[in-house]
Amino acid sequence: MRIGPWSLPNPVFVAPMAGVTDRPYRKLCKRLGAGYAVSEMAASNPRLWDSVKTSRRLDHAGEIDPIAVQIAGSDPAMLAEAAVFNVEKGARIIDINMGCPAKKVCNAAAGSALLRDEALVARILESVVRACEPLGVPVTLKTRTGWDRSHRNAPRVARMAEDIGIAALTLHGRTRADLYQGDAEYDTIGEVKSLLKIPVIANGDIDSPEKAEYVLKYTGADAVMIGRAAQGRPWIFREVAHYLASGAYLPPPTYGELRSCLLDHLEDHYRFYGEFTGVRSARKHIGWYLAELADSQALIASINTIESTREQTAALVRWFDHRPADGPATRRVPQRLAA
Ligand SMILES: Cc1cc2nc3c(=O)[nH]c(=O)nc-3n(C[C@H](O)[C@H](O)[C@H](O)COP(=O)(O)O)c2cc1C
């Protein structure tokens, strides 16, 4: 699997998730087997580039190449400028987001709202590809199957994107109107794959090695991208990649492995966000890691009230001290992924 000049180690990718796949989490997912990671969406509006949130998203120190940055917006010239700016900050691949149904993004006619205006989509893609071509940086597109179920225009948009010079396409098997409801469908992804020569990455509701194998076979896609199922479960990438390569299952992590994975993650997280934001933004990750483990509810409740990183870590260490380091930290696979 290649994106432009970049050859990727395996076809199991971590999906961009704003507020989740920050630099510490992307690094962790790659260390635990993800073949590729795209940063959370960065604003294309230059007025926002100095905000603390955007500056954090522009910080790629220590990330494993290729660094891929996602941009979102609706103004072709502004998006081209944002692409070049991100390349100057270290991006080696630029991904354009036309998949986000969030009100904040869609109301400004960006994200998946763009699917309603194919002429504007063409102008955006041309503008960004033209800006990145001289820099040797491939441009990719992430989108949904259409605006709503009666307007599934992904096949037309995908062909246009390939003609314009997009290097790879990620398709989430839902329409904008679906939000995260219902099941992702893979027929449109299969249709798009059959129309294109560029790599197609299938996304939506992939939460296990078997599901990844099924989606790859059903759609013929070149890779899968996993989002919500990787929350609190960064080792899912090595599990899926190993199964796809060998047909064999890896054992679940032990409590000892989970403990060092979580504590290493938190150390990097605190360093990245600092004390005040770090302790608060770590809570959701800790909740995800522990949610489905036995006897974790009281700990999760207490973590949500602790206000210092040192105490947050200490509470976790005390909990893990009472678990067998070699015992499997088995989790139930969620029945339905929560958005
Ligand atoms: C909390 C959250 C934040 C997300 N942020 C982004 C984003 O910034 N850019 C984007 O293209 N998609 C974003 N997505 C969509 C995911 O990349 C992915 O397409 C979607 O979750 C479906 O995949 P899944 O079923 O494996 O989770 C986000 C999803 C979630 C749940």
Coordinates of C-alpha atoms and ligand atoms in Angstrom, one line a residue:
M1 CA 0.0 0.0 0.0
R2 CA 1.5 3.3 -1.1
I3 CA 0.4 6.9 -0.9
G4 CA 2.4 8.9 -3.4
P5 CA 6.1 8.1 -2.7
W6 CA 5.4 6.7 0.7
S7 CA 5.3 2.9 1.2
L8 CA 3.3 2.0 4.3
P9 CA 4.1 -1.0 6.5
N10 CA 0.6 -2.4 6.7
P11 CA -3.0 -1.6 5.5
V12 CA -4.5 -0.9 9.0
F13 CA -4.8 2.8 9.6
V14 CA -5.9 5.0 12.6
A15 CA -8.7 7.4 11.7
P16 CA -8.4 11.1 12.4
M17 CA -10.6 11.9 15.4
A18 CA -10.6 15.5 16.7
G19 CA -9.8 15.6 20.4
V20 CA -8.7 11.9 20.4
T21 CA -5.9 11.2 17.9
D22 CA -3.6 13.9 19.0
R23 CA 0.2 13.6 18.6
P24 CA 0.7 11.3 21.7
Y25 CA -2.1 9.0 20.6
R26 CA -1.0 8.8 17.0
K27 CA 2.6 7.9 18.1
L28 CA 1.2 5.2 20.4
C29 CA -1.0 3.7 17.7
K30 CA 1.9 3.6 15.2
R31 CA 4.1 2.0 17.9
L32 CA 1.4 -0.6 18.4
G33 CA 1.0 -1.5 14.8
A34 CA -1.0 1.2 12.9
G35 CA 0.4 1.5 9.4
Y36 CA -0.6 5.1 9.0
A37 CA -2.1 8.0 11.0
V38 CA -3.6 11.3 9.9
S39 CA -3.7 14.2 12.3
E40 CA -6.9 15.7 13.5
M41 CA -8.4 18.4 11.4
A42 CA -6.5 21.7 11.3
A43 CA -8.4 24.9 10.5
S44 CA -7.7 26.4 7.1
N45 CA -8.4 29.9 8.4
P46 CA -5.0 31.7 9.0
R47 CA -6.6 33.7 11.8
L48 CA -6.8 30.5 13.9
W49 CA -3.3 29.3 13.4
D50 CA -2.0 31.1 16.5
S51 CA -4.7 29.6 18.8
V52 CA -3.4 27.2 21.4
K53 CA -5.5 24.4 20.0
T54 CA -4.3 24.8 16.5
S55 CA -0.7 25.3 17.5
R56 CA -0.8 22.0 19.3
R57 CA -2.2 20.3 16.2
L58 CA 0.6 21.8 14.2
D59 CA 3.3 20.3 16.5
H60 CA 4.7 17.1 15.0
A61 CA 7.9 16.7 17.0
G62 CA 8.9 13.1 17.3
E63 CA 6.2 11.8 15.0
I64 CA 7.0 8.8 12.8
D65 CA 7.0 9.6 9.1
P66 CA 5.0 10.1 6.9
I67 CA 3.4 13.0 8.8
A68 CA -0.1 13.5 7.4
V69 CA -2.1 16.5 8.2
Q70 CA -5.8 17.0 7.6
I71 CA -7.2 20.3 6.6
A72 CA -10.8 21.4 6.4
G73 CA -12.6 24.5 5.0
S74 CA -14.5 25.6 1.9
D75 CA -12.4 28.3 0.4
P76 CA -10.1 26.9 -2.3
A77 CA -7.4 29.6 -2.0
M78 CA -7.4 29.5 1.8
L79 CA -7.2 25.6 1.8
A80 CA -4.2 25.8 -0.6
E81 CA -2.5 28.3 1.7
A82 CA -3.2 26.1 4.7
A83 CA -1.8 23.1 2.9
V84 CA 1.5 24.9 2.1
F85 CA 1.6 26.3 5.7
N86 CA 1.3 22.7 7.0
V87 CA 4.0 21.4 4.7
E88 CA 6.3 24.1 6.0
K89 CA 5.4 22.8 9.5
G90 CA 6.4 19.2 8.6
A91 CA 3.4 17.6 6.8
R92 CA 4.5 15.1 4.1
I93 CA 0.9 14.3 3.1
I94 CA -2.1 16.6 3.0
D95 CA -5.5 15.1 3.6
I96 CA -8.7 17.1 2.8
N97 CA -11.6 16.5 5.1
M98 CA -15.0 16.2 3.3
G99 CA -16.3 13.7 5.7
C100 CA -17.1 15.6 8.9
P101 CA -20.8 16.0 9.7
A102 CA -20.1 18.2 12.7
K103 CA -22.4 21.3 12.8
K104 CA -19.4 23.6 13.5
V105 CA -17.8 22.4 10.3
C106 CA -20.9 21.8 8.1
N107 CA -22.5 25.2 8.8
A108 CA -19.5 26.9 7.3
A109 CA -20.2 24.8 4.2
A110 CA -17.1 22.6 4.9
G111 CA -16.7 19.0 5.9
S112 CA -19.3 16.7 4.3
A113 CA -21.6 19.7 3.4
L114 CA -19.3 20.2 0.4
L115 CA -20.6 17.0 -1.2
R116 CA -23.7 19.1 -2.2
D117 CA -21.5 21.3 -4.4
E118 CA -19.4 19.2 -6.7
A119 CA -18.1 22.2 -8.7
L120 CA -16.7 23.7 -5.5
V121 CA -15.3 20.3 -4.6
A122 CA -13.4 20.3 -7.9
R123 CA -12.1 23.8 -7.3
I124 CA -10.9 22.9 -3.8
L125 CA -9.1 19.7 -5.0
E126 CA -7.5 21.5 -7.9
S127 CA -6.3 24.4 -5.8
V128 CA -4.7 22.2 -3.1
V129 CA -3.2 19.7 -5.6
R130 CA -1.7 22.5 -7.6
A131 CA -0.2 24.1 -4.4
C132 CA 1.3 20.8 -3.2
E133 CA 2.5 19.3 -6.5
P134 CA 5.7 21.5 -6.7
L135 CA 6.5 20.6 -3.1
G136 CA 6.3 16.9 -3.9
V137 CA 3.5 16.4 -1.4
P138 CA 0.6 14.0 -2.2
V139 CA -2.9 15.2 -1.5
T140 CA -5.6 12.7 -0.3
L141 CA -9.3 13.0 0.3
K142 CA -11.5 11.7 3.1
T143 CA -15.2 11.7 2.5
R144 CA -18.6 10.0 3.0
T145 CA -20.7 8.2 0.5
G146 CA -22.9 11.2 -0.2
W147 CA -25.1 13.9 1.2
D148 CA -28.0 11.6 2.1
R149 CA -29.2 8.2 1.0
S150 CA -30.8 9.6 -2.2
H151 CA -27.7 11.5 -3.1
R152 CA -24.8 9.0 -2.9
N153 CA -22.5 10.9 -5.2
A154 CA -19.2 9.4 -3.8
P155 CA -18.5 7.5 -7.1
R156 CA -18.7 10.7 -9.2
V157 CA -16.7 12.7 -6.6
A158 CA -14.1 10.0 -6.4
R159 CA -13.6 9.8 -10.2
M160 CA -13.3 13.5 -10.3
A161 CA -10.8 13.5 -7.4
E162 CA -8.6 10.9 -9.2
D163 CA -8.7 12.9 -12.5
I164 CA -7.6 16.0 -10.6
G165 CA -4.6 14.2 -9.0
I166 CA -5.7 13.0 -5.6
A167 CA -3.3 10.2 -4.4
A168 CA -5.7 8.1 -2.2
L169 CA -9.3 8.2 -1.1
T170 CA -10.7 7.3 2.3
L171 CA -14.5 6.5 2.3
H172 CA -16.6 6.3 5.4
G173 CA -19.6 4.0 4.5
R174 CA -22.3 6.5 5.7
T175 CA -23.9 9.6 4.2
R176 CA -23.7 13.0 5.9
A177 CA -27.4 12.7 6.9
D178 CA -26.7 9.3 8.6
L179 CA -24.3 11.0 11.1
Y180 CA -23.2 7.9 13.0
Q181 CA -26.6 6.2 12.9
G182 CA -27.3 2.8 11.5
D183 CA -24.7 0.5 10.1
A184 CA -22.0 1.6 7.7
E185 CA -22.6 0.1 4.2
Y186 CA -19.8 -1.2 2.1
D187 CA -21.5 -1.5 -1.3
T188 CA -20.7 2.1 -2.3
I189 CA -17.1 1.7 -1.1
G190 CA -16.8 -1.4 -3.3
E191 CA -18.3 0.5 -6.3
V192 CA -15.8 3.4 -5.8
K193 CA -12.9 1.0 -5.5
S194 CA -13.9 -0.7 -8.8
L195 CA -13.8 2.7 -10.6
L196 CA -10.5 4.0 -9.4
K197 CA -6.8 3.2 -9.9
I198 CA -5.6 5.1 -6.8
P199 CA -5.7 3.4 -3.4
V200 CA -9.1 3.3 -1.6
I201 CA -9.2 3.1 2.2
A202 CA -12.5 1.6 3.7
N203 CA -13.8 3.1 6.9
G204 CA -16.8 2.7 9.2
D205 CA -17.6 0.3 12.0
I206 CA -14.5 -1.8 11.7
D207 CA -13.9 -3.1 15.2
S208 CA -12.2 -6.5 15.0
P209 CA -9.7 -8.5 12.9
E210 CA -12.6 -10.5 11.3
K211 CA -14.5 -7.4 10.4
A212 CA -11.4 -5.8 8.8
E213 CA -10.9 -8.9 6.7
Y214 CA -14.5 -9.0 5.7
V215 CA -14.5 -5.3 4.6
L216 CA -11.3 -5.7 2.6
K217 CA -12.6 -8.7 0.8
Y218 CA -16.1 -7.3 0.2
T219 CA -15.0 -3.9 -1.1
G220 CA -11.6 -4.8 -2.6
A221 CA -10.2 -1.8 -0.8
D222 CA -6.5 -1.4 -0.3
A223 CA -6.6 -0.7 3.4
V224 CA -8.9 -0.2 6.4
M225 CA -9.2 2.8 8.7
I226 CA -10.3 2.3 12.3
G227 CA -11.6 5.1 14.5
R228 CA -13.9 4.6 17.5
A229 CA -12.8 1.0 18.1
A230 CA -9.3 2.3 18.7
Q231 CA -10.4 4.5 21.6
G232 CA -8.7 3.0 24.7
R233 CA -7.5 0.1 22.5
P234 CA -4.4 1.2 20.6
W235 CA -3.2 -2.4 20.3
I236 CA -6.1 -3.2 17.9
F237 CA -3.8 -2.2 15.1
R238 CA -1.3 -5.0 15.7
E239 CA -4.1 -7.4 16.4
V240 CA -5.8 -6.6 13.0
A241 CA -2.5 -6.4 11.0
H242 CA -1.3 -9.7 12.5
Y243 CA -4.6 -11.4 11.7
L244 CA -4.6 -10.1 8.1
A245 CA -1.0 -11.2 7.5
S246 CA -1.2 -14.6 9.2
G247 CA -4.8 -15.6 9.9
A248 CA -3.8 -16.0 13.6
Y249 CA -5.0 -14.1 16.7
L250 CA -2.7 -12.3 19.0
P251 CA -3.4 -12.8 22.7
P252 CA -5.1 -9.9 24.4
P253 CA -2.8 -7.6 26.4
T254 CA -2.1 -8.6 30.0
Y255 CA -2.8 -6.2 32.9
G256 CA 1.0 -5.6 33.0
E257 CA 1.1 -4.6 29.4
L258 CA -2.0 -2.5 29.7
R259 CA -0.5 -0.8 32.8
S260 CA 2.7 0.2 31.0
C261 CA 0.8 1.2 27.8
L262 CA -1.5 3.5 29.7
L263 CA 1.1 5.0 32.0
D264 CA 3.5 5.7 29.0
H265 CA 0.5 7.2 27.1
L266 CA -0.3 9.5 30.0
E267 CA 3.3 10.6 30.5
D268 CA 3.4 11.7 26.9
H269 CA -0.1 13.2 27.1
Y270 CA 0.8 15.3 30.2
R271 CA 4.0 16.5 28.6
F272 CA 2.1 17.5 25.5
Y273 CA -0.9 19.3 27.2
G274 CA 0.7 20.5 30.5
E275 CA -0.7 20.0 34.0
F276 CA -4.1 21.8 33.8
T277 CA -5.3 20.6 30.4
G278 CA -3.4 17.3 30.6
V279 CA -5.2 16.0 33.7
R280 CA -8.6 16.8 32.3
S281 CA -8.2 15.6 28.7
A282 CA -6.6 12.4 29.9
R283 CA -9.9 11.4 31.7
K284 CA -11.7 10.3 28.6
H285 CA -8.7 8.1 27.5
I286 CA -8.5 6.5 30.9
G287 CA -12.3 5.8 30.9
W288 CA -12.0 4.2 27.5
Y289 CA -9.0 2.0 28.5
L290 CA -10.8 0.8 31.6
A291 CA -14.5 0.9 30.8
E292 CA -14.9 -2.8 30.0
L293 CA -12.6 -4.2 32.6
A294 CA -13.9 -5.9 35.7
D295 CA -14.1 -3.7 38.8
S296 CA -13.1 -0.5 37.1
Q297 CA -16.2 1.7 37.6
A298 CA -15.3 3.1 41.0
L299 CA -11.8 3.9 39.7
I300 CA -13.2 5.7 36.7
A301 CA -15.6 7.8 38.9
S302 CA -12.7 8.8 41.1
I303 CA -10.4 9.6 38.1
N304 CA -13.0 12.1 37.0
T305 CA -12.6 14.1 40.2
I306 CA -8.9 14.1 40.5
E307 CA -7.2 17.4 39.6
S308 CA -3.5 16.6 39.5
T309 CA -1.6 14.5 37.0
R310 CA 0.5 13.0 39.9
E311 CA -2.6 11.8 41.8
Q312 CA -4.2 10.6 38.6
T313 CA -1.2 8.4 37.9
A314 CA -1.0 7.3 41.5
A315 CA -4.7 6.1 41.5
L316 CA -4.1 4.0 38.4
V317 CA -0.9 2.5 39.8
R318 CA -2.8 1.5 43.0
W319 CA -5.5 -0.1 41.0
F320 CA -3.1 -2.1 38.8
D321 CA -1.1 -3.1 41.9
H322 CA -4.1 -5.3 42.8
R323 CA -4.3 -7.0 39.4
P324 CA -2.3 -10.0 38.2
A325 CA 0.4 -8.6 35.9
D326 CA 0.4 -11.7 33.7
G327 CA -3.4 -12.1 33.7
P328 CA -5.3 -11.2 30.5
A329 CA -6.9 -7.8 30.5
T330 CA -9.8 -9.1 28.4
R331 CA -12.4 -6.6 27.1
R332 CA -15.7 -7.3 25.7
V333 CA -15.9 -6.1 22.0
P334 CA -18.5 -3.3 22.1
Q335 CA -21.8 -4.2 20.6
R336 CA -22.3 -0.8 19.0
L337 CA -19.6 1.8 18.7
A338 CA -20.5 5.1 20.3
A339 CA -19.7 8.3 18.4
Ligands
LIG1 C1 -14.7 12.0 18.2 C2 -14.6 11.9 16.8 C3 -13.9 12.9 16.1 C4 -13.7 12.8 14.7 N1 -12.9 13.8 14.1 C5 -12.7 13.7 12.7 C6 -11.8 14.6 12.1 O1 -11.3 15.5 12.7 N2 -11.7 14.4 10.7 C7 -12.3 13.4 10.0 O2 -12.0 13.3 8.8 N3 -13.1 12.5 10.6 C8 -13.3 12.6 12.0 N4 -14.1 11.7 12.6 C9 -14.6 10.5 11.8 C10 -13.7 9.3 11.8 O3 -12.4 9.6 11.2 C11 -14.3 8.1 11.1 O4 -14.5 8.5 9.8 C12 -15.6 7.7 11.8 O5 -15.5 7.7 13.2 C13 -16.0 6.3 11.3 O6 -15.1 5.3 11.6 P1 -15.3 4.3 12.9 O7 -16.6 3.6 12.7 O8 -14.1 3.4 12.7 O9 -15.2 5.2 14.1 C14 -14.3 11.7 14.0 C15 -15.0 10.7 14.6 C16 -15.1 10.8 16.0 C17 -15.9 9.7 16.7

